[in-house]
Coordinates of C-alpha atoms in Angstrom, one line a residue:
M1 CA 0.1 0.5 0.3
R2 CA 1.4 3.3 -0.7
K3 CA 2.5 5.9 1.7
K4 CA -0.6 8.2 0.9
E5 CA -2.9 6.0 1.3
I6 CA -1.8 4.8 4.6
F7 CA -1.5 8.6 5.0
L8 CA -5.8 8.7 4.2
R9 CA -7.2 5.9 6.0
V10 CA -5.4 6.5 8.9
V11 CA -6.3 10.7 8.8
C12 CA -10.2 9.3 7.7
A13 CA -10.5 6.9 10.4
L14 CA -8.7 10.1 13.0
C15 CA -11.2 11.9 11.9
I16 CA -13.6 9.6 12.8
L17 CA -12.9 8.5 16.2
L18 CA -12.9 12.3 17.6
V19 CA -16.3 12.8 16.2
L20 CA -17.2 9.6 17.6
T21 CA -15.8 10.7 21.3
G22 CA -16.6 14.3 21.0
G23 CA -20.4 13.6 20.4
G24 CA -20.2 11.7 23.2
F25 CA -18.0 14.4 25.6
W26 CA -20.9 16.9 24.1
L27 CA -23.6 14.0 25.7
R28 CA -21.8 14.0 29.1
A29 CA -21.3 17.6 28.9
R30 CA -25.6 18.2 28.7
E31 CA -25.8 15.5 30.5
V32 CA -24.2 16.9 34.1
A33 CA -25.5 20.3 32.7
N34 CA -29.1 19.3 33.4
Q35 CA -27.5 17.3 36.7
S36 CA -30.0 18.6 39.8
V37 CA -29.3 18.8 43.9
H38 CA -32.5 18.8 45.8
N39 CA -31.8 19.5 48.8
A40 CA -33.8 21.2 52.5
T41 CA -32.3 21.3 56.1
F42 CA -34.2 24.0 58.7
I43 CA -33.1 27.2 58.3
M44 CA -34.6 31.1 59.7
D45 CA -36.8 28.5 61.2
T46 CA -37.9 26.8 58.6
V47 CA -37.6 24.8 56.0
M48 CA -35.2 26.0 53.4
Q49 CA -35.5 23.5 49.7
Q50 CA -33.1 24.0 47.3
D51 CA -33.0 22.5 43.8
V52 CA -29.7 23.2 41.1
Y53 CA -29.1 21.5 38.2
G54 CA -25.1 22.1 37.0
P55 CA -22.1 21.0 37.6
Q56 CA -21.4 23.1 40.8
A57 CA -25.0 22.0 41.8
Q58 CA -23.8 20.6 45.6
E59 CA -21.1 23.1 46.1
A60 CA -23.8 26.1 45.1
I61 CA -25.9 24.4 47.9
E62 CA -23.4 24.3 50.3
Q63 CA -22.3 28.2 49.7
V64 CA -26.1 29.0 49.9
Q65 CA -26.7 27.4 53.1
N66 CA -23.8 28.4 54.9
R67 CA -24.0 31.9 53.9
I68 CA -27.8 32.0 55.3
S69 CA -27.1 30.3 58.2
D70 CA -23.9 32.9 58.4
M71 CA -26.8 36.0 58.5
E72 CA -28.9 33.8 60.5
K73 CA -26.7 34.9 63.5
E74 CA -26.0 38.4 63.2
L75 CA -29.6 38.9 62.1
S76 CA -31.1 36.5 64.9
L77 CA -33.4 39.4 67.7
Y78 CA -33.2 36.2 70.1
Q79 CA -29.6 34.7 69.1
S80 CA -27.2 36.5 72.1
D81 CA -24.1 37.6 70.4
S82 CA -26.1 38.2 67.5
D83 CA -25.4 41.8 65.7
I84 CA -28.5 42.3 66.4
A85 CA -29.0 42.1 70.4
R86 CA -26.3 43.4 69.9
L87 CA -28.0 46.3 68.7
N88 CA -30.5 46.6 70.8
E89 CA -28.6 45.4 74.2
A90 CA -27.0 48.7 72.7
A91 CA -30.3 51.1 72.5
G92 CA -28.9 54.9 74.5
K93 CA -25.9 53.4 75.2
E94 CA -23.9 53.9 72.6
A95 CA -22.9 53.0 68.7
V96 CA -21.9 49.4 68.0
E97 CA -19.5 47.9 64.9
V98 CA -21.9 45.4 62.3
S99 CA -21.0 42.8 60.1
D100 CA -20.8 45.0 56.2
E101 CA -23.4 42.8 55.7
T102 CA -25.6 43.4 58.3
Y103 CA -25.4 47.0 57.6
C104 CA -26.3 47.0 53.6
I105 CA -29.4 45.2 54.9
L106 CA -29.9 47.3 58.0
K107 CA -29.7 50.6 55.7
Q108 CA -31.9 49.1 53.0
A109 CA -34.2 48.3 55.4
K110 CA -35.1 51.3 56.3
D111 CA -34.8 52.8 53.2
L112 CA -38.1 50.9 52.4
C113 CA -39.5 52.5 55.5
E114 CA -39.4 56.0 54.4
Q115 CA -40.8 54.6 51.3
V116 CA -44.0 53.1 53.3
P117 CA -44.5 54.3 56.3
D118 CA -46.9 53.6 59.0
A119 CA -46.9 49.7 57.3
F120 CA -44.1 48.2 58.7
A121 CA -41.0 49.9 61.2
L122 CA -37.7 48.4 62.1
T123 CA -37.8 49.5 66.1
I124 CA -40.8 47.0 66.1
A125 CA -39.1 45.1 68.4
P126 CA -40.4 46.0 71.7
L127 CA -44.1 44.6 70.9
T128 CA -42.3 41.9 69.2
L129 CA -40.8 40.4 71.8
A130 CA -43.6 41.3 74.2
W131 CA -46.6 40.1 72.6
G132 CA -44.7 36.7 71.7
I133 CA -46.3 35.2 68.8
T134 CA -43.7 33.0 67.2
T135 CA -42.9 31.9 70.7
D136 CA -43.9 28.8 72.6
Q137 CA -45.1 31.2 76.0
P138 CA -47.5 33.7 73.1
R139 CA -49.9 36.4 75.6
V140 CA -52.4 39.5 74.6
L141 CA -50.7 42.8 75.5
T142 CA -53.0 45.0 78.0
Q143 CA -53.7 48.4 76.4
A144 CA -51.4 49.8 79.2
E145 CA -48.1 47.7 78.1
I146 CA -48.5 48.8 74.6
D147 CA -49.5 52.4 75.2
E148 CA -45.8 51.7 77.4
L149 CA -44.2 50.8 74.7
L150 CA -45.4 52.4 71.4
P151 CA -43.4 54.9 71.7
L152 CA -40.5 52.8 71.3
V153 CA -41.2 52.8 68.3
D154 CA -39.4 55.3 65.6
D155 CA -37.4 54.5 63.3
D156 CA -35.9 57.4 63.5
S157 CA -34.2 56.5 66.1
L158 CA -32.0 54.8 64.6
I159 CA -28.6 56.4 63.0
L160 CA -26.3 54.7 60.6
Q161 CA -23.2 55.5 59.6
D162 CA -19.9 54.0 59.1
G163 CA -20.8 50.7 59.3
Q164 CA -22.0 51.5 62.8
A165 CA -25.4 51.5 64.4
M166 CA -27.4 53.0 67.2
L167 CA -30.3 53.2 67.9
L168 CA -30.5 56.7 70.8
R169 CA -33.7 54.9 73.1
S170 CA -32.9 53.1 76.2
G171 CA -35.9 49.9 75.4
Q172 CA -35.1 49.7 71.7
A173 CA -35.2 47.4 69.7
V174 CA -34.8 46.7 66.2
D175 CA -36.1 42.7 63.9
L176 CA -35.8 42.0 60.8
G177 CA -38.3 39.5 60.9
G178 CA -39.9 40.9 58.6
I179 CA -37.9 40.9 55.6
A180 CA -34.7 38.8 56.7
K181 CA -35.8 35.8 53.8
G182 CA -36.1 37.9 51.3
A183 CA -32.8 39.2 51.7
A184 CA -31.1 35.6 52.3
C185 CA -32.7 35.0 48.6
D186 CA -30.8 37.5 47.4
V187 CA -27.8 35.6 49.2
A188 CA -28.3 32.6 47.2
R189 CA -28.6 34.5 44.2
E190 CA -25.1 36.5 44.4
V191 CA -23.9 33.0 45.2
Y192 CA -25.9 31.1 42.3
E193 CA -24.4 34.1 40.1
D194 CA -21.0 33.5 40.9
L195 CA -21.3 29.6 40.9
E196 CA -22.0 30.2 36.9
I197 CA -25.8 28.6 38.2
E198 CA -28.2 29.3 35.7
H199 CA -31.0 27.3 37.0
A200 CA -32.2 27.3 40.3
L201 CA -35.7 27.1 42.1
L202 CA -35.3 28.3 46.4
N203 CA -38.4 27.6 49.2
L204 CA -37.9 29.7 52.1
G205 CA -41.0 27.0 54.1
G206 CA -42.6 28.4 50.7
S207 CA -44.1 32.1 52.0
T208 CA -40.5 33.4 50.1
I209 CA -39.9 31.8 46.6
Y210 CA -36.7 32.2 44.5
A211 CA -36.3 31.3 40.9
K212 CA -33.1 31.3 38.9
G213 CA -33.7 31.5 35.8
T214 CA -35.3 28.1 34.5
K215 CA -36.0 24.4 33.6
P216 CA -32.4 23.0 32.2
D217 CA -35.4 21.8 28.7
G218 CA -36.8 25.8 29.2
T219 CA -39.8 25.1 30.6
P220 CA -40.6 28.0 33.9
F221 CA -40.7 27.2 37.4
R222 CA -44.7 27.7 38.3
I223 CA -45.2 27.8 41.9
G224 CA -48.6 28.2 43.7
F225 CA -50.3 31.4 45.9
R226 CA -51.4 29.9 48.6
D227 CA -55.6 28.8 49.8
P228 CA -55.9 30.1 52.7
E229 CA -58.4 27.9 54.1
G230 CA -56.1 25.2 52.4
D231 CA -53.3 23.4 54.3
Q232 CA -49.8 24.2 51.7
E233 CA -50.0 22.3 49.7
S234 CA -53.2 23.7 48.5
A235 CA -53.3 26.2 45.6
I236 CA -55.8 28.9 44.1
V237 CA -54.1 29.7 40.9
S238 CA -50.2 28.9 39.4
F239 CA -47.8 31.1 37.4
D240 CA -44.9 31.2 35.7
L241 CA -41.6 32.2 38.3
K242 CA -38.4 33.6 36.2
D243 CA -35.3 36.1 37.5
A244 CA -37.3 37.2 40.4
V245 CA -38.3 37.0 44.2
F246 CA -42.4 36.0 45.4
S247 CA -42.9 36.8 48.9
T248 CA -46.3 36.4 50.7
S249 CA -47.6 37.2 53.7
G250 CA -50.1 36.6 55.3
G251 CA -52.2 36.4 58.6
Y252 CA -52.9 32.6 58.2
E253 CA -49.5 32.0 58.8
R254 CA -48.4 32.5 62.4
Y255 CA -51.1 33.0 64.9
F256 CA -52.5 32.1 68.7
E257 CA -55.9 31.7 69.7
Q258 CA -57.8 33.4 73.1
D259 CA -61.0 32.7 74.1
G260 CA -61.6 32.5 70.8
V261 CA -59.9 35.4 69.3
R262 CA -57.4 34.5 67.3
Y263 CA -53.7 37.1 67.2
Q264 CA -52.0 36.4 64.4
H265 CA -47.8 37.6 63.8
I266 CA -47.6 40.6 61.9
L267 CA -48.2 43.8 64.2
D268 CA -50.1 47.0 63.3
P269 CA -46.5 49.2 64.2
R270 CA -49.1 52.5 63.9
T271 CA -51.6 50.4 67.0
G272 CA -48.8 47.7 68.5
W273 CA -51.8 45.4 68.1
P274 CA -52.1 42.2 65.3
A275 CA -53.0 43.7 62.1
E276 CA -56.3 43.9 61.1
S277 CA -56.6 44.1 57.1
D278 CA -59.0 43.4 54.8
I279 CA -56.1 40.9 53.2
L280 CA -56.0 37.5 53.4
S281 CA -52.7 37.5 51.7
V282 CA -50.7 39.2 48.8
G283 CA -47.7 38.2 47.9
V284 CA -44.9 40.9 45.5
L285 CA -43.3 39.5 42.6
S286 CA -39.6 41.4 42.6
E287 CA -35.9 40.8 41.3
N288 CA -34.8 41.8 44.8
G289 CA -35.5 39.2 47.2
A290 CA -35.4 41.9 50.3
Q291 CA -37.8 44.5 48.5
A292 CA -40.5 41.3 48.0
D293 CA -40.2 40.3 51.6
F294 CA -40.6 43.9 53.3
Y295 CA -43.8 45.0 50.6
S296 CA -45.7 41.9 51.1
T297 CA -45.6 42.4 55.0
A298 CA -46.2 46.4 54.6
L299 CA -48.7 45.6 52.1
Y300 CA -51.3 42.8 54.2
V301 CA -50.5 45.4 57.2
L302 CA -52.7 48.6 55.1
G303 CA -55.8 46.8 53.8
K304 CA -57.5 46.0 49.9
E305 CA -57.5 49.7 49.3
K306 CA -54.1 51.1 49.8
T307 CA -52.3 47.9 48.4
L308 CA -54.7 48.2 45.2
E309 CA -52.9 51.7 45.1
Y310 CA -49.4 50.4 45.2
M311 CA -50.2 48.0 42.6
K312 CA -51.6 50.4 40.0
D313 CA -48.2 52.8 41.1
G314 CA -45.7 49.6 39.6
V315 CA -45.8 46.9 42.1
T316 CA -46.1 43.4 41.3
A317 CA -48.5 41.3 43.7
I318 CA -51.7 39.0 44.2
M319 CA -54.0 39.9 46.8
L320 CA -55.9 37.4 47.9
C321 CA -58.9 39.5 49.9
E322 CA -62.0 39.0 52.2
D323 CA -64.6 39.7 49.4
G324 CA -63.5 36.4 47.8
V325 CA -61.8 38.5 44.8
L326 CA -57.9 38.3 44.0
Y327 CA -56.3 40.8 42.9
A328 CA -53.5 40.8 40.5
S329 CA -50.7 43.0 39.2
T330 CA -51.2 42.4 34.3
A331 CA -47.8 41.4 35.0
F332 CA -48.8 37.9 35.7
E333 CA -51.5 37.9 33.1
S334 CA -49.3 35.9 30.5
S335 CA -49.2 33.0 32.8
L336 CA -51.6 32.4 35.9
E337 CA -53.9 29.9 35.5
L338 CA -57.0 30.3 38.5
L339 CA -57.1 26.9 40.3
S340 CA -60.1 26.9 42.8
D341 CA -63.4 27.9 40.8
E342 CA -65.1 29.5 44.4
Y343 CA -62.6 33.2 42.8
Q344 CA -62.6 35.0 40.7
V345 CA -59.0 37.4 39.0
V346 CA -59.4 40.7 39.1
Y347 CA -56.1 42.3 37.2
V348 CA -54.7 45.1 38.2
E349 CA -53.3 47.9 35.9

């Protein structure tokens, strides 16, 4: 056989081998990209579930857990060595140095509170602790007790400057519980982006959910808006969620009953009592998790009419009211599916 023929046959054989192995490589690469890791852990007083896809899925899950665990230790109202506990202990005495993350969350929360006055207060903690609704020993306060504590609810007394925080009056205290889960979603987004995760779903107790991209096959993640009268698996509507956080607030989430009266955990900073809202549940959609969490709490306190005003002014939300009507921003219209015949949907432009 001539050298030229031998050379051509070798080249052809190498080309065939390259095609075959290359095809196998890309198939395996696609399989790795589509690999999913599911994890559930108890954190922030709830169950956090992550479904993450891709070759770095396990690392992403571990980093998210560690970052959120660290954040919880800094923001906890109940851990004595947390940034927030140290800030509260020093109230009326001195400023305390806090971590960069705590400082940024405090700054963001205070800015948001100024946008929605009287509906959300960072300095609600004296009342939160006195009511104890999320603890094992809740109790109904007297009006005299509330009147004594209400003057301490004053966010203007929270001073933030150069990485330090201070409460001006003794007895004041900060509670970030109404924004922490949303902030945790923002931490998760940072981790996913750093590790180039394109597909992930994070669920914090069913009330705060973050979707990164779509599923690997391109179909969107779909989530439900819970029926307050049903169990956690029941939903009134479902819709697509992509690159955003959906946070829900309602009086059905945590409460206690005494003498036939239900006292739910969301307090009205104007009265010091659990909020009396004509909203059963409200969920807010935002690319920023802390903002979604904040607005869902604030709008619940404000009630139906004010919430409709905010929705018309650009807040993307779904609201179920006592009259059985489900109000939804038009941003949901293209993917929203009604799952119950008991309700009607009214879109808000």
